[in-house]
Short mmCIF file of C-alpha atoms in Angstrom, two decimals:
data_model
loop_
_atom_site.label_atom_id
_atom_site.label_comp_id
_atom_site.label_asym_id
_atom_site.label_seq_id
_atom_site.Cartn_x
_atom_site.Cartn_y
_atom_site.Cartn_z
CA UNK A 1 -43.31 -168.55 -122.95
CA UNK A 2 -46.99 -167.85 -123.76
CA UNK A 3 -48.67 -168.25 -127.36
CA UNK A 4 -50.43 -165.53 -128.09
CA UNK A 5 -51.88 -166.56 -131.17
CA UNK A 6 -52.43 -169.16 -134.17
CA UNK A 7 -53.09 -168.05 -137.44
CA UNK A 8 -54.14 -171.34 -139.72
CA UNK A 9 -52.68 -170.15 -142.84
CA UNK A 10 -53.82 -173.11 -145.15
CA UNK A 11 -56.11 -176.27 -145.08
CA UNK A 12 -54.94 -178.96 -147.27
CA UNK A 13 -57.35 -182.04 -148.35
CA UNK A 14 -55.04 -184.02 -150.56
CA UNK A 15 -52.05 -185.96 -149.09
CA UNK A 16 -50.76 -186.35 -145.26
CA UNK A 17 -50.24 -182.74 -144.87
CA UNK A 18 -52.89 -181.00 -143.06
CA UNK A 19 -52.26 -177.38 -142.50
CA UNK A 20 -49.63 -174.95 -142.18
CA UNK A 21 -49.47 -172.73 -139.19
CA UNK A 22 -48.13 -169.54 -138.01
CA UNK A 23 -47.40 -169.19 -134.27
CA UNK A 24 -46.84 -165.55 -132.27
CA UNK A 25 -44.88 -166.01 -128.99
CA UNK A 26 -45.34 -163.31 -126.03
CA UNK A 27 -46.54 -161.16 -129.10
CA UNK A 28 -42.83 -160.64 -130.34
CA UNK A 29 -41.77 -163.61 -132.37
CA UNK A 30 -43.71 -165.44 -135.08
CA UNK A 31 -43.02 -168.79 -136.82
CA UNK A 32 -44.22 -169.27 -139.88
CA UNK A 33 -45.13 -172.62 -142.01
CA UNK A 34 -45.45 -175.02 -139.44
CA UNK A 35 -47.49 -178.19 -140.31
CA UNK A 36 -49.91 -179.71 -138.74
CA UNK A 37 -49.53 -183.36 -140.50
CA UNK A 38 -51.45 -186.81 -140.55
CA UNK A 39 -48.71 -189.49 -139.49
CA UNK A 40 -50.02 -193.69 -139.39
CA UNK A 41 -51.89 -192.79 -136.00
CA UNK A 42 -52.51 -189.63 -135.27
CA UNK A 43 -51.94 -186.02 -136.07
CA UNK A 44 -48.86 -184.57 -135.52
CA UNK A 45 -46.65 -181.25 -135.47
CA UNK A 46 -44.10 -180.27 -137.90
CA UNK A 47 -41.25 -177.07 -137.20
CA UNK A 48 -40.15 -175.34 -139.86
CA UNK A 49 -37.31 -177.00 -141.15
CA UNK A 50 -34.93 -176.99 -144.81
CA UNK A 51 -33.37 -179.18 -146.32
CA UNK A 52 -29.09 -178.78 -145.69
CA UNK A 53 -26.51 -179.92 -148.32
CA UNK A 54 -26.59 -183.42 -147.69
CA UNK A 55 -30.30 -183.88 -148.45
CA UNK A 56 -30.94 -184.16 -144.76
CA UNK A 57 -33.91 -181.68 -143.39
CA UNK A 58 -32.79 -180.08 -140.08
CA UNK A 59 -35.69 -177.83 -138.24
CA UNK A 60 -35.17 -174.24 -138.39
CA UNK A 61 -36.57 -173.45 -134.95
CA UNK A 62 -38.26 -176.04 -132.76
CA UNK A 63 -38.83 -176.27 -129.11
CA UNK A 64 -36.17 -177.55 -127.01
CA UNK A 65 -37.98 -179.57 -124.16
CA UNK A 66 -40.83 -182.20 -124.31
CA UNK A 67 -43.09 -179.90 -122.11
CA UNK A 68 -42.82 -177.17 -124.59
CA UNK A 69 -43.10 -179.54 -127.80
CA UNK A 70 -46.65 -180.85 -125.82
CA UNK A 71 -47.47 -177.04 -124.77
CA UNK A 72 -47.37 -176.55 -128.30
CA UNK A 73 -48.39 -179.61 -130.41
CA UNK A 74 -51.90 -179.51 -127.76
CA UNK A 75 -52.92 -176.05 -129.26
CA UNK A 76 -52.10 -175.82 -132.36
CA UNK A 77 -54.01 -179.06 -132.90
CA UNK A 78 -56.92 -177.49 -130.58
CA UNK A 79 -56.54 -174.65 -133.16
CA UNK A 80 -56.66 -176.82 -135.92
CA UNK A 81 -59.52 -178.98 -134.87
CA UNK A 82 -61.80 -175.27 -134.12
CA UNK A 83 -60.89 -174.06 -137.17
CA UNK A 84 -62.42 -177.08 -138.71
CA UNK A 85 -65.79 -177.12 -136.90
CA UNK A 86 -66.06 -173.07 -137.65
CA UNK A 87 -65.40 -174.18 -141.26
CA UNK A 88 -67.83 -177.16 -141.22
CA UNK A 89 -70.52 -175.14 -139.30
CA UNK A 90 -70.28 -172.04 -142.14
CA UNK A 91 -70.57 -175.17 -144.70
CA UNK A 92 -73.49 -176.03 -143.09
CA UNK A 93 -75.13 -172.87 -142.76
CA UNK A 94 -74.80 -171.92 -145.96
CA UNK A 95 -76.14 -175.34 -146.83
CA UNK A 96 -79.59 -174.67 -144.87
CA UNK A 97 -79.87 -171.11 -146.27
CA UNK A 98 -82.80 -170.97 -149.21
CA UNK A 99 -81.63 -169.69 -152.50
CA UNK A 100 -83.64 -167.06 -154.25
CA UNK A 101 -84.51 -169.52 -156.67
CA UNK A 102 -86.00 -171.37 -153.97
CA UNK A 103 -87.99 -168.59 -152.51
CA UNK A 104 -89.17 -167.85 -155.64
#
């Protein structure tokens, strides 16, 4: 199983939830809305999952053994984490660039 790419759909500021994530594997299957979520002590990754008629959420598609879960957990949080410095940096830039009512 390779990943072939991560697509950060959505930053979130407010709450524990951090992002939500789409995933392509070996370019033929992608997985949509998984979370990349703030837990007590560190960041942490979320599968898909809804909620069944009990009230109990059950993931929808999830790795199946700890090597894969780490594979992953490590990049899409290395994902996360660039996307964040590319977002900071642009901030930044944009920060440091005069406005024409400063050249003026």
């Amino acid at each position: 199983m390779e990943i072939t790419d991560i697509k950060i759909r959505r930053i979130i500021t407010e709450g524990r939830l951090r992002a939500v994530v789409s995933v392509t594997i070996d370019n033929m299957l992608a997985v949509h809305d998984i979370k990349v979520v703030q837990g007590d002590e560190r960041l942490f990754v979320a599968m898909p999952s809804r909620k069944d008629e009990n009230g109990v959420f059950r993931d929808i598609v999830h790795p199946i053994s700890a090597s894969a879960r780490k594979m992953m957990e490590e990049r899409i949080l290395e994902t996360y984490h660039q996307h964040l410095a590319l977002v900071e940096a642009e901030a930044e830039a944009e920060a440091t660039v005069p406005t024409a009512d400063a050249i003026v």
